[in-house]
Amino acid sequence: MITEFKNPIPVITPLGGGFAIYVRDGGTFENDVWAVALEDGGAIRHFRTDQLRIYKNATFDIEEARP
């Protein structure tokens, strides 16, 4: 199943900052795969959940995470 975000989520990736635009559920035995539009150049790249950090979210007290 694919979940597209109405509001892209700001994230930090191994390639720099970006915005998560959708996630594909990998099911019970596979990793979830996130599609991220990178800030530098706008390229779309795919990442596993363990490769991403939420940049900032005041609701959950997440403060500018860095890898």
PDB file of C-alpha atoms in Angstrom:
ATOM      1  CA  MET A   1       0.000   0.000   0.000  1.00  0.00           C
ATOM      2  CA  ILE A   2       1.241   3.526  -0.761  1.00  0.00           C
ATOM      3  CA  THR A   3       0.449   6.480   1.496  1.00  0.00           C
ATOM      4  CA  GLU A   4       0.864   9.888  -0.127  1.00  0.00           C
ATOM      5  CA  PHE A   5       1.286  12.803   2.279  1.00  0.00           C
ATOM      6  CA  LYS A   6      -0.980  15.820   1.886  1.00  0.00           C
ATOM      7  CA  ASN A   7       1.802  17.890   3.481  1.00  0.00           C
ATOM      8  CA  PRO A   8       5.317  16.585   2.705  1.00  0.00           C
ATOM      9  CA  ILE A   9       7.370  15.728   5.800  1.00  0.00           C
ATOM     10  CA  PRO A  10      10.747  17.491   6.215  1.00  0.00           C
ATOM     11  CA  VAL A  11      13.425  14.838   6.726  1.00  0.00           C
ATOM     12  CA  ILE A  12      17.187  14.402   6.957  1.00  0.00           C
ATOM     13  CA  THR A  13      18.589  11.665   4.696  1.00  0.00           C
ATOM     14  CA  PRO A  14      22.107  10.315   4.098  1.00  0.00           C
ATOM     15  CA  LEU A  15      22.132  12.623   1.024  1.00  0.00           C
ATOM     16  CA  GLY A  16      20.993  15.758   2.895  1.00  0.00           C
ATOM     17  CA  GLY A  17      17.663  17.409   3.618  1.00  0.00           C
ATOM     18  CA  GLY A  18      14.471  16.704   1.744  1.00  0.00           C
ATOM     19  CA  PHE A  19      10.728  16.208   1.897  1.00  0.00           C
ATOM     20  CA  ALA A  20       9.062  12.797   2.192  1.00  0.00           C
ATOM     21  CA  ILE A  21       6.239  12.698  -0.353  1.00  0.00           C
ATOM     22  CA  TYR A  22       5.004   9.119   0.022  1.00  0.00           C
ATOM     23  CA  VAL A  23       5.785   5.826   1.758  1.00  0.00           C
ATOM     24  CA  ARG A  24       5.239   2.291   0.456  1.00  0.00           C
ATOM     25  CA  ASP A  25       4.376  -0.302   3.077  1.00  0.00           C
ATOM     26  CA  GLY A  26       6.794  -3.217   2.823  1.00  0.00           C
ATOM     27  CA  GLY A  27       4.513  -5.602   4.676  1.00  0.00           C
ATOM     28  CA  THR A  28       5.497  -7.985   7.434  1.00  0.00           C
ATOM     29  CA  PHE A  29       8.823  -9.166   6.028  1.00  0.00           C
ATOM     30  CA  GLU A  30      10.185  -6.158   4.119  1.00  0.00           C
ATOM     31  CA  ASN A  31      11.282  -2.599   4.925  1.00  0.00           C
ATOM     32  CA  ASP A  32       9.014   0.363   4.232  1.00  0.00           C
ATOM     33  CA  VAL A  33      10.309   2.498   1.351  1.00  0.00           C
ATOM     34  CA  TRP A  34      10.050   6.289   1.482  1.00  0.00           C
ATOM     35  CA  ALA A  35      10.148   8.573  -1.566  1.00  0.00           C
ATOM     36  CA  VAL A  36      11.952  11.824  -0.766  1.00  0.00           C
ATOM     37  CA  ALA A  37      12.348  14.941  -2.905  1.00  0.00           C
ATOM     38  CA  LEU A  38      15.828  16.235  -2.068  1.00  0.00           C
ATOM     39  CA  GLU A  39      16.249  19.947  -1.317  1.00  0.00           C
ATOM     40  CA  ASP A  40      19.438  20.174  -3.358  1.00  0.00           C
ATOM     41  CA  GLY A  41      18.271  19.824  -6.955  1.00  0.00           C
ATOM     42  CA  GLY A  42      14.853  18.235  -6.347  1.00  0.00           C
ATOM     43  CA  ALA A  43      15.863  14.672  -7.270  1.00  0.00           C
ATOM     44  CA  ILE A  44      13.507  11.950  -6.036  1.00  0.00           C
ATOM     45  CA  ARG A  45      15.313   9.212  -4.095  1.00  0.00           C
ATOM     46  CA  HIS A  46      14.053   6.217  -2.137  1.00  0.00           C
ATOM     47  CA  PHE A  47      15.122   5.337   1.408  1.00  0.00           C
ATOM     48  CA  ARG A  48      14.387   2.731   4.061  1.00  0.00           C
ATOM     49  CA  THR A  49      12.816   3.912   7.306  1.00  0.00           C
ATOM     50  CA  ASP A  50      16.081   3.430   9.232  1.00  0.00           C
ATOM     51  CA  GLN A  51      17.835   5.886   6.871  1.00  0.00           C
ATOM     52  CA  LEU A  52      15.572   8.851   7.681  1.00  0.00           C
ATOM     53  CA  ARG A  53      15.211  11.294  10.562  1.00  0.00           C
ATOM     54  CA  ILE A  54      12.385  13.764  11.004  1.00  0.00           C
ATOM     55  CA  TYR A  55      13.884  17.240  10.702  1.00  0.00           C
ATOM     56  CA  LYS A  56      11.667  19.043  13.186  1.00  0.00           C
ATOM     57  CA  ASN A  57       8.191  18.618  14.661  1.00  0.00           C
ATOM     58  CA  ALA A  58       7.074  20.849  17.531  1.00  0.00           C
ATOM     59  CA  THR A  59       4.038  18.648  18.246  1.00  0.00           C
ATOM     60  CA  PHE A  60       6.306  15.739  19.209  1.00  0.00           C
ATOM     61  CA  ASP A  61       9.150  17.902  20.594  1.00  0.00           C
ATOM     62  CA  ILE A  62      11.545  16.781  17.831  1.00  0.00           C
ATOM     63  CA  GLU A  63      14.287  19.391  17.500  1.00  0.00           C
ATOM     64  CA  GLU A  64      16.276  19.551  14.242  1.00  0.00           C
ATOM     65  CA  ALA A  65      17.582  15.987  14.171  1.00  0.00           C
ATOM     66  CA  ARG A  66      20.992  15.483  12.570  1.00  0.00           C
ATOM     67  CA  PRO A  67      22.337  12.138  11.330  1.00  0.00           C
TER      68      PRO A  67
END
